[in-house]
């Protein structure tokens, strides 16, 4: 599948953004059972958190080390995993969590894929929220507790 990194449904606030969500720059090769299964469930959960938050900041991407292979005439890399690093703003507080999912079918509960943002940064060599105050950044990037994040 041509899996969306930023879900089309999240871009439905205008015709232009919805149309642009289908650009190849927002696509990544995903196994159909992953894209239509656990990945879709995570996207739906994130949309649900929007309703109980002041705002969310979501960073999504592929993990490109140890790819599953390459496809097509352009030799596009098929990622082995995908991540979401999320900061939730609610009642003047910040909460963070990460998700790391293998590009494969899974019926596991979403909580089993929750990880710290720090752990995703180590795997990807990216520093997502470096402009935050270091004390706040350290606190929110260490959390991997799904229940804590989703109930605050």
PDB file of C-alpha atoms in Angstrom:
ATOM      1  CA  UNK A   1       0.000   0.000   0.000  1.00  0.00           C
ATOM      2  CA  UNK A   2       0.942   3.640  -0.378  1.00  0.00           C
ATOM      3  CA  UNK A   3       0.580   4.358   3.311  1.00  0.00           C
ATOM      4  CA  UNK A   4       0.000   7.918   4.450  1.00  0.00           C
ATOM      5  CA  UNK A   5       2.410   9.407   6.962  1.00  0.00           C
ATOM      6  CA  UNK A   6      -0.029  12.233   7.761  1.00  0.00           C
ATOM      7  CA  UNK A   7      -3.465  10.595   7.442  1.00  0.00           C
ATOM      8  CA  UNK A   8      -5.780  11.955   4.748  1.00  0.00           C
ATOM      9  CA  UNK A   9      -8.622  12.169   7.275  1.00  0.00           C
ATOM     10  CA  UNK A  10      -6.528  14.518   9.416  1.00  0.00           C
ATOM     11  CA  UNK A  11      -6.219  16.808   6.388  1.00  0.00           C
ATOM     12  CA  UNK A  12      -9.950  17.023   5.683  1.00  0.00           C
ATOM     13  CA  UNK A  13     -10.228  20.627   6.887  1.00  0.00           C
ATOM     14  CA  UNK A  14      -9.773  21.855   3.295  1.00  0.00           C
ATOM     15  CA  UNK A  15      -9.937  20.463  -0.229  1.00  0.00           C
ATOM     16  CA  UNK A  16      -6.372  21.588  -0.886  1.00  0.00           C
ATOM     17  CA  UNK A  17      -4.826  19.876   2.147  1.00  0.00           C
ATOM     18  CA  UNK A  18      -6.846  16.727   1.507  1.00  0.00           C
ATOM     19  CA  UNK A  19      -5.624  16.652  -2.094  1.00  0.00           C
ATOM     20  CA  UNK A  20      -2.027  17.334  -1.051  1.00  0.00           C
ATOM     21  CA  UNK A  21      -2.125  14.475   1.455  1.00  0.00           C
ATOM     22  CA  UNK A  22      -1.987  12.148  -1.554  1.00  0.00           C
ATOM     23  CA  UNK A  23       1.359  13.494  -2.811  1.00  0.00           C
ATOM     24  CA  UNK A  24       4.082  10.877  -2.885  1.00  0.00           C
ATOM     25  CA  UNK A  25       6.059  12.952  -0.356  1.00  0.00           C
ATOM     26  CA  UNK A  26       3.416  11.890   2.196  1.00  0.00           C
ATOM     27  CA  UNK A  27       3.471   8.225   1.181  1.00  0.00           C
ATOM     28  CA  UNK A  28       5.595   5.294   2.225  1.00  0.00           C
ATOM     29  CA  UNK A  29       5.372   1.613   1.239  1.00  0.00           C
ATOM     30  CA  UNK A  30       3.415  -0.342   3.814  1.00  0.00           C
ATOM     31  CA  UNK A  31       2.252  -3.917   3.875  1.00  0.00           C
ATOM     32  CA  UNK A  32      -1.532  -3.876   3.305  1.00  0.00           C
ATOM     33  CA  UNK A  33      -2.233  -5.826   6.517  1.00  0.00           C
ATOM     34  CA  UNK A  34      -0.220  -3.232   8.463  1.00  0.00           C
ATOM     35  CA  UNK A  35      -1.675  -0.120   6.764  1.00  0.00           C
ATOM     36  CA  UNK A  36      -5.286  -1.297   7.009  1.00  0.00           C
ATOM     37  CA  UNK A  37      -4.845  -2.808  10.453  1.00  0.00           C
ATOM     38  CA  UNK A  38      -2.700  -1.669  13.363  1.00  0.00           C
ATOM     39  CA  UNK A  39      -1.538   1.542  11.629  1.00  0.00           C
ATOM     40  CA  UNK A  40      -5.143   2.559  10.942  1.00  0.00           C
ATOM     41  CA  UNK A  41      -6.064   1.823  14.574  1.00  0.00           C
ATOM     42  CA  UNK A  42      -3.220   4.061  15.773  1.00  0.00           C
ATOM     43  CA  UNK A  43      -4.320   6.877  13.442  1.00  0.00           C
ATOM     44  CA  UNK A  44      -7.873   6.586  14.811  1.00  0.00           C
ATOM     45  CA  UNK A  45      -6.593   6.669  18.405  1.00  0.00           C
ATOM     46  CA  UNK A  46      -4.574   9.822  17.673  1.00  0.00           C
ATOM     47  CA  UNK A  47      -7.708  11.475  16.221  1.00  0.00           C
ATOM     48  CA  UNK A  48      -9.545  10.538  19.440  1.00  0.00           C
ATOM     49  CA  UNK A  49      -6.873  12.209  21.565  1.00  0.00           C
ATOM     50  CA  UNK A  50      -7.444  15.432  19.626  1.00  0.00           C
ATOM     51  CA  UNK A  51     -10.956  15.586  21.077  1.00  0.00           C
ATOM     52  CA  UNK A  52      -9.708  15.455  24.674  1.00  0.00           C
ATOM     53  CA  UNK A  53      -6.644  17.682  24.263  1.00  0.00           C
ATOM     54  CA  UNK A  54      -5.923  21.339  23.732  1.00  0.00           C
ATOM     55  CA  UNK A  55      -3.686  20.246  20.833  1.00  0.00           C
ATOM     56  CA  UNK A  56      -1.365  17.493  19.646  1.00  0.00           C
ATOM     57  CA  UNK A  57       1.975  17.657  17.874  1.00  0.00           C
ATOM     58  CA  UNK A  58       2.639  14.451  15.946  1.00  0.00           C
ATOM     59  CA  UNK A  59       5.833  13.474  14.147  1.00  0.00           C
ATOM     60  CA  UNK A  60       5.544  10.366  11.963  1.00  0.00           C
ATOM     61  CA  UNK A  61       8.070   8.567   9.843  1.00  0.00           C
ATOM     62  CA  UNK A  62       9.722   5.379   8.654  1.00  0.00           C
ATOM     63  CA  UNK A  63      12.618   3.548  10.236  1.00  0.00           C
ATOM     64  CA  UNK A  64      14.953   2.965   7.316  1.00  0.00           C
ATOM     65  CA  UNK A  65      17.714   0.870   8.884  1.00  0.00           C
ATOM     66  CA  UNK A  66      17.424  -2.833   8.003  1.00  0.00           C
ATOM     67  CA  UNK A  67      14.731  -2.289   5.333  1.00  0.00           C
ATOM     68  CA  UNK A  68      12.424  -5.095   4.238  1.00  0.00           C
ATOM     69  CA  UNK A  69      13.591  -4.599   0.670  1.00  0.00           C
ATOM     70  CA  UNK A  70      13.105  -2.318  -2.306  1.00  0.00           C
ATOM     71  CA  UNK A  71      10.253  -2.045  -4.785  1.00  0.00           C
ATOM     72  CA  UNK A  72       9.519  -0.520  -8.166  1.00  0.00           C
ATOM     73  CA  UNK A  73      11.682   0.845 -10.931  1.00  0.00           C
ATOM     74  CA  UNK A  74      12.920   3.618  -8.613  1.00  0.00           C
ATOM     75  CA  UNK A  75      14.102   1.120  -5.980  1.00  0.00           C
ATOM     76  CA  UNK A  76      11.974   2.613  -3.184  1.00  0.00           C
ATOM     77  CA  UNK A  77      12.990   1.370   0.256  1.00  0.00           C
ATOM     78  CA  UNK A  78      10.344  -0.579   2.163  1.00  0.00           C
ATOM     79  CA  UNK A  79      10.770   0.373   5.842  1.00  0.00           C
ATOM     80  CA  UNK A  80      10.854  -2.324   8.494  1.00  0.00           C
ATOM     81  CA  UNK A  81       9.064  -0.093  11.021  1.00  0.00           C
ATOM     82  CA  UNK A  82       7.229   3.184  11.494  1.00  0.00           C
ATOM     83  CA  UNK A  83       7.087   5.575  14.421  1.00  0.00           C
ATOM     84  CA  UNK A  84       4.899   8.300  15.850  1.00  0.00           C
ATOM     85  CA  UNK A  85       6.280  10.722  18.440  1.00  0.00           C
ATOM     86  CA  UNK A  86       3.461  12.664  20.077  1.00  0.00           C
ATOM     87  CA  UNK A  87       3.278  15.625  22.414  1.00  0.00           C
ATOM     88  CA  UNK A  88      -0.110  16.240  23.956  1.00  0.00           C
ATOM     89  CA  UNK A  89      -0.989  19.689  25.281  1.00  0.00           C
ATOM     90  CA  UNK A  90      -3.732  19.646  27.898  1.00  0.00           C
ATOM     91  CA  UNK A  91      -4.587  22.137  30.647  1.00  0.00           C
ATOM     92  CA  UNK A  92      -1.221  23.922  30.302  1.00  0.00           C
ATOM     93  CA  UNK A  93       0.693  20.654  30.708  1.00  0.00           C
ATOM     94  CA  UNK A  94       2.693  18.635  28.184  1.00  0.00           C
ATOM     95  CA  UNK A  95       2.699  14.862  27.920  1.00  0.00           C
ATOM     96  CA  UNK A  96       4.727  12.752  25.517  1.00  0.00           C
ATOM     97  CA  UNK A  97       4.692   9.242  24.129  1.00  0.00           C
ATOM     98  CA  UNK A  98       6.091   7.320  21.211  1.00  0.00           C
ATOM     99  CA  UNK A  99       4.917   4.362  19.178  1.00  0.00           C
ATOM    100  CA  UNK A 100       7.132   1.993  17.244  1.00  0.00           C
ATOM    101  CA  UNK A 101       5.418  -0.547  15.002  1.00  0.00           C
ATOM    102  CA  UNK A 102       6.877  -3.152  12.668  1.00  0.00           C
ATOM    103  CA  UNK A 103       5.601  -3.006   9.094  1.00  0.00           C
ATOM    104  CA  UNK A 104       3.574  -6.179   9.539  1.00  0.00           C
ATOM    105  CA  UNK A 105       0.122  -7.362  10.547  1.00  0.00           C
ATOM    106  CA  UNK A 106      -0.642  -7.251  14.254  1.00  0.00           C
ATOM    107  CA  UNK A 107      -3.698  -7.781  16.404  1.00  0.00           C
ATOM    108  CA  UNK A 108      -1.886  -6.627  19.540  1.00  0.00           C
ATOM    109  CA  UNK A 109      -3.222  -3.806  21.664  1.00  0.00           C
ATOM    110  CA  UNK A 110      -1.814  -0.358  20.820  1.00  0.00           C
ATOM    111  CA  UNK A 111      -0.370  -0.073  24.321  1.00  0.00           C
ATOM    112  CA  UNK A 112       2.081  -2.870  23.498  1.00  0.00           C
ATOM    113  CA  UNK A 113       3.709  -0.571  20.912  1.00  0.00           C
ATOM    114  CA  UNK A 114       4.144   2.435  23.206  1.00  0.00           C
ATOM    115  CA  UNK A 115       7.752   3.432  23.757  1.00  0.00           C
ATOM    116  CA  UNK A 116       9.558   6.513  24.938  1.00  0.00           C
ATOM    117  CA  UNK A 117      10.279   9.274  22.450  1.00  0.00           C
ATOM    118  CA  UNK A 118      13.915   8.954  23.598  1.00  0.00           C
ATOM    119  CA  UNK A 119      14.013   5.382  22.285  1.00  0.00           C
ATOM    120  CA  UNK A 120      12.718   6.466  18.865  1.00  0.00           C
ATOM    121  CA  UNK A 121      15.320   9.240  18.770  1.00  0.00           C
ATOM    122  CA  UNK A 122      18.054   6.653  19.385  1.00  0.00           C
ATOM    123  CA  UNK A 123      16.809   4.411  16.561  1.00  0.00           C
ATOM    124  CA  UNK A 124      16.332   7.250  14.060  1.00  0.00           C
ATOM    125  CA  UNK A 125      19.194   9.551  15.135  1.00  0.00           C
ATOM    126  CA  UNK A 126      16.675  12.429  15.168  1.00  0.00           C
ATOM    127  CA  UNK A 127      16.006  14.904  17.970  1.00  0.00           C
ATOM    128  CA  UNK A 128      12.337  15.741  17.578  1.00  0.00           C
ATOM    129  CA  UNK A 129      11.671  18.330  20.253  1.00  0.00           C
ATOM    130  CA  UNK A 130      15.079  19.955  20.767  1.00  0.00           C
ATOM    131  CA  UNK A 131      13.633  23.465  21.028  1.00  0.00           C
ATOM    132  CA  UNK A 132      11.756  22.673  24.220  1.00  0.00           C
ATOM    133  CA  UNK A 133      13.224  23.561  27.585  1.00  0.00           C
ATOM    134  CA  UNK A 134      15.621  20.706  28.403  1.00  0.00           C
ATOM    135  CA  UNK A 135      13.872  19.828  31.693  1.00  0.00           C
ATOM    136  CA  UNK A 136      10.487  19.587  29.959  1.00  0.00           C
ATOM    137  CA  UNK A 137      11.991  17.760  26.979  1.00  0.00           C
ATOM    138  CA  UNK A 138      13.633  15.157  29.218  1.00  0.00           C
ATOM    139  CA  UNK A 139      10.424  14.592  31.186  1.00  0.00           C
ATOM    140  CA  UNK A 140       8.088  14.143  28.227  1.00  0.00           C
ATOM    141  CA  UNK A 141      10.538  12.124  26.122  1.00  0.00           C
ATOM    142  CA  UNK A 142      11.096   9.531  28.874  1.00  0.00           C
ATOM    143  CA  UNK A 143       7.465   8.429  29.196  1.00  0.00           C
ATOM    144  CA  UNK A 144       6.460   5.114  27.652  1.00  0.00           C
ATOM    145  CA  UNK A 145       3.353   4.571  29.798  1.00  0.00           C
ATOM    146  CA  UNK A 146       0.357   4.433  27.469  1.00  0.00           C
ATOM    147  CA  UNK A 147      -2.207   4.707  30.278  1.00  0.00           C
ATOM    148  CA  UNK A 148      -0.515   7.749  31.779  1.00  0.00           C
ATOM    149  CA  UNK A 149      -0.438   9.535  28.412  1.00  0.00           C
ATOM    150  CA  UNK A 150      -3.981   8.686  27.340  1.00  0.00           C
ATOM    151  CA  UNK A 151      -5.641   9.558  30.654  1.00  0.00           C
ATOM    152  CA  UNK A 152      -4.027  12.948  31.339  1.00  0.00           C
TER     153      UNK A 152
END
